[in-house]
Coordinates of C-alpha atoms in Angstrom, one line a residue:
M25 CA -13.1 -19.2 -10.4
K26 CA -14.6 -16.2 -8.5
I27 CA -13.0 -13.2 -6.6
H28 CA -15.5 -12.6 -3.9
K29 CA -17.8 -9.5 -4.7
M30 CA -17.0 -8.1 -1.2
S31 CA -13.3 -8.1 -1.9
I32 CA -13.7 -6.1 -5.2
S33 CA -16.3 -3.6 -3.9
R34 CA -14.0 -2.9 -0.8
V35 CA -11.0 -2.3 -2.8
N36 CA -12.9 0.1 -5.2
T37 CA -14.3 1.9 -2.2
L38 CA -10.9 2.6 -0.8
K39 CA -9.7 3.8 -4.2
L40 CA -6.5 1.8 -4.1
S41 CA -4.2 0.9 -7.0
Y42 CA -4.1 -2.7 -6.8
Q43 CA -3.0 -5.8 -8.7
Y44 CA -4.4 -9.4 -7.8
Y45 CA -1.9 -12.3 -7.7
L46 CA -3.0 -15.8 -7.6
M47 CA -0.4 -18.4 -6.6
L48 CA -1.1 -22.2 -7.5
F49 CA 1.0 -24.5 -5.7
L50 CA 2.3 -28.0 -6.6
C51 CA 3.4 -29.5 -3.3
I52 CA 2.8 -32.7 -1.2
M53 CA 1.1 -30.8 1.7
F54 CA -0.2 -27.5 2.3
S55 CA 2.2 -24.9 4.0
F56 CA 0.6 -21.4 4.8
S57 CA 3.9 -20.1 6.1
A58 CA 5.7 -20.8 2.8
I59 CA 2.9 -19.4 0.8
L60 CA 3.1 -16.2 2.5
S61 CA 6.8 -16.1 2.2
L62 CA 6.7 -16.7 -1.4
Y63 CA 4.4 -13.6 -2.0
A64 CA 7.4 -11.8 -0.7
L65 CA 10.0 -13.6 -2.6
T66 CA 8.8 -14.0 -6.2
N67 CA 10.2 -11.6 -8.7
E68 CA 6.7 -10.9 -9.9
V69 CA 5.5 -9.6 -6.6
R70 CA 8.5 -8.5 -4.7
A71 CA 9.2 -5.2 -6.6
N72 CA 5.4 -4.1 -6.4
Y73 CA 4.4 -4.5 -2.7
D74 CA 4.9 -2.4 0.4
Y75 CA 3.0 -4.6 2.8
I76 CA 1.5 -7.9 3.3
A77 CA -2.0 -8.9 4.6
M78 CA -1.7 -12.3 6.2
H79 CA -5.2 -13.1 5.5
D80 CA -7.3 -16.4 5.9
V81 CA -9.2 -17.0 3.0
D82 CA -12.3 -18.0 4.9
L83 CA -12.5 -14.9 7.1
L84 CA -14.4 -12.1 5.5
P85 CA -14.7 -8.5 7.0
L86 CA -18.1 -7.2 7.5
N87 CA -17.3 -3.9 9.4
P88 CA -16.2 -1.2 7.0
Q89 CA -14.2 0.5 9.9
L90 CA -11.6 -2.2 9.5
L91 CA -8.9 -0.5 7.3
Y92 CA -6.5 -2.2 5.3
S93 CA -4.2 0.8 4.8
Y94 CA -0.4 0.8 5.1
P95 CA 0.7 -0.3 8.6
E96 CA 3.6 1.6 10.3
Q97 CA 3.4 -1.4 12.9
P98 CA 1.8 -4.5 12.5
I99 CA -1.9 -4.4 13.0
H100 CA -3.8 -7.4 13.8
L101 CA -7.4 -6.8 12.4
A102 CA -8.7 -10.2 13.6
A103 CA -8.2 -9.3 17.2
P104 CA -9.1 -11.8 19.9
T105 CA -12.1 -9.7 20.9
L106 CA -13.3 -9.7 17.2
H107 CA -12.6 -13.1 15.9
P108 CA -15.5 -15.5 15.9
R109 CA -13.4 -18.4 16.9
Y110 CA -9.9 -17.6 18.5
H111 CA -9.7 -15.4 21.6
Y112 CA -6.3 -15.9 23.2
E113 CA -4.2 -12.9 23.8
K114 CA -1.3 -14.0 21.8
F115 CA -3.4 -14.9 18.8
I116 CA -2.4 -13.0 15.6
G117 CA -3.8 -15.2 13.1
G118 CA -6.9 -14.6 10.8
I119 CA -5.8 -11.2 9.4
L120 CA -2.5 -9.5 10.2
L121 CA -1.0 -6.5 8.2
I122 CA 2.7 -6.0 8.2
N123 CA 5.0 -3.9 6.2
K124 CA 7.7 -5.1 3.9
K125 CA 10.6 -3.9 6.1
Q126 CA 9.4 -5.5 9.3
F127 CA 8.5 -8.8 7.4
E128 CA 11.9 -9.1 6.3
L129 CA 13.5 -8.0 9.4
V130 CA 12.2 -11.1 11.2
N131 CA 13.0 -13.3 8.2
G132 CA 9.3 -14.0 7.3
L133 CA 7.8 -17.2 8.6
S134 CA 9.3 -20.5 9.8
N135 CA 9.6 -23.3 7.0
R136 CA 8.8 -26.1 9.6
Y137 CA 5.1 -25.8 9.4
W138 CA 3.2 -28.1 7.1
G139 CA -0.4 -28.9 7.3
W140 CA -2.6 -26.7 9.6
G141 CA -1.9 -24.5 12.5
L142 CA 0.7 -22.9 14.8
E143 CA 2.8 -21.0 12.2
D144 CA 1.1 -17.6 13.3
D145 CA 2.0 -18.4 17.1
E146 CA 5.6 -18.8 16.2
F147 CA 5.5 -15.7 14.0
Y148 CA 4.2 -13.8 17.1
V149 CA 7.3 -14.9 18.9
R150 CA 9.6 -13.6 16.0
L151 CA 7.9 -10.2 16.3
R152 CA 8.2 -10.1 20.1
D153 CA 12.0 -11.0 19.9
A154 CA 12.4 -8.3 17.4
H155 CA 10.7 -5.7 19.7
I156 CA 8.0 -5.1 17.1
N157 CA 4.8 -3.8 18.7
I158 CA 1.5 -5.5 17.4
T159 CA -1.4 -3.1 17.4
R160 CA -5.2 -3.9 17.0
P161 CA -8.3 -2.0 16.0
V162 CA -9.8 0.2 18.4
N163 CA -13.6 1.6 18.8
I164 CA -14.9 -1.5 16.9
T165 CA -18.1 -2.3 18.5
T166 CA -19.4 -5.2 16.3
G167 CA -17.7 -7.9 18.5
I168 CA -17.2 -11.4 17.8
D169 CA -20.5 -12.0 16.0
G170 CA -20.7 -8.9 13.6
T171 CA -17.1 -8.1 12.6
F172 CA -16.3 -11.0 10.4
R173 CA -18.0 -13.8 8.5
H174 CA -16.3 -17.2 9.0
V175 CA -17.0 -19.3 6.0
H176 CA -15.1 -22.6 6.8
G177 CA -17.7 -25.3 6.8
K178 CA -17.6 -28.6 8.3
E179 CA -17.2 -30.3 5.2
R180 CA -13.8 -28.7 4.5
K181 CA -11.7 -30.4 7.1
R182 CA -8.3 -29.0 8.2
D183 CA -5.1 -31.0 7.6
T184 CA -4.2 -31.7 11.3
V185 CA -2.4 -35.0 10.8
K186 CA 0.8 -35.0 12.7
C187 CA 3.7 -37.4 12.4
Y188 CA 7.4 -38.0 13.2
N189 CA 8.5 -35.3 16.1
Q190 CA 6.4 -32.6 14.4
R191 CA 4.5 -31.7 17.6
E192 CA 7.7 -31.3 19.6
V193 CA 9.6 -29.2 16.9
T194 CA 6.8 -26.9 15.8
R195 CA 6.2 -25.8 19.6
R196 CA 9.6 -24.2 19.6
R197 CA 11.0 -21.0 18.3
D198 CA 12.6 -21.6 15.0
R199 CA 15.7 -19.6 14.5
Q200 CA 17.1 -21.3 11.4
T201 CA 14.5 -21.1 8.7
G202 CA 12.5 -18.3 7.1
L203 CA 12.7 -16.2 3.9
H204 CA 16.2 -17.0 2.9
D205 CA 15.8 -20.8 2.5
V206 CA 12.3 -21.4 1.0
N207 CA 12.8 -24.0 -1.6
Y208 CA 10.6 -23.4 -4.8
T209 CA 10.6 -22.7 -8.4
V210 CA 8.3 -20.7 -10.5
L211 CA 6.7 -22.9 -13.4
S212 CA 4.7 -20.4 -15.3
N213 CA 2.9 -16.9 -15.2
I214 CA -0.4 -16.2 -16.8
N215 CA -2.1 -12.8 -17.1
M216 CA -5.8 -12.8 -17.1
E217 CA -9.0 -10.9 -15.7
I218 CA -11.6 -12.2 -13.3
Q219 CA -14.9 -10.2 -13.2
G220 CA -12.9 -7.3 -14.7
A221 CA -10.3 -7.4 -12.1
P222 CA -6.6 -7.8 -13.3
L223 CA -4.8 -11.0 -12.1
I224 CA -1.7 -12.6 -12.4
V225 CA -1.7 -16.4 -11.9
I226 CA 1.7 -17.8 -10.7
N227 CA 2.4 -21.5 -10.9
I228 CA 4.8 -22.7 -8.3
R229 CA 6.5 -26.1 -7.4
L230 CA 7.2 -25.9 -3.5
F231 CA 9.9 -28.5 -2.3
C232 CA 10.2 -30.1 1.1
N233 CA 13.3 -30.5 3.0
Y234 CA 12.8 -34.2 4.1
S235 CA 15.6 -34.4 6.5
A236 CA 14.6 -31.2 8.4
T237 CA 10.8 -31.6 8.1
P238 CA 9.8 -35.1 7.2
W239 CA 6.3 -34.4 8.4
C240 CA 5.6 -32.8 5.1
D241 CA 4.7 -36.2 3.9
C242 CA 3.1 -38.3 6.8
S243 CA 2.2 -41.0 4.5
K244 CA 5.8 -42.0 4.5
S245 CA 5.6 -42.2 8.3
T246 CA 2.6 -44.6 8.1
E247 CA 4.2 -46.8 5.5
F248 CA 7.3 -47.1 7.6
S249 CA 5.5 -47.9 10.6
V250 CA 3.5 -50.7 8.8
K251 CA 6.7 -52.1 7.3
Q252 CA 8.4 -52.2 10.8
K253 CA 5.3 -54.0 12.3
K254 CA 5.2 -56.6 9.4
S255 CA 9.0 -57.2 9.7
S256 CA 8.8 -57.8 13.4
E257 CA 6.1 -60.4 13.1

């Protein structure tokens, strides 16, 4: 296991007091929104954070003018004019800093998103409806080619499989789910160091609400379809 050297050197340059947390999830399918919410919910983290960096693991900042300091208003560091891949105006993915008060005010992220994509678009609507202004970096001249390094290779395929009515439901504003109903349990905590950096590993089991989001396990949809086809023959 390695913590990228750029990450450690950047923190040291900023002279910040920090603690690394690594959460390992036991779940059927990846859920980025639930993972972010759990960083704000677990007792091990909740008492020790002031703001969250909603940060794609494969997007590394190259420009030292991108500051990770406390945001009075959400700041979208990976702005559409800087991100190497996504350039639409309402895009707030990649890297977004938001303080604890505002994250809790909008009830975190929706729990309806399993697999890859769209959870940040729904979060944009939550911020808009709460009249929270999103800011972006100014006077960054390195553009889409020199501001970030995007290290998501073609061999790492995103989980884009959709099933049931997932496409329909996840394109609507979710006013029901969020921080208050993430279903999880902490299995264990491990204190360790990686390359001299303090690290707490938190093992978590994340549960799916099959009645609300059956698409957390699309294999069941496939099996059901196969059974239906066979029974009708």
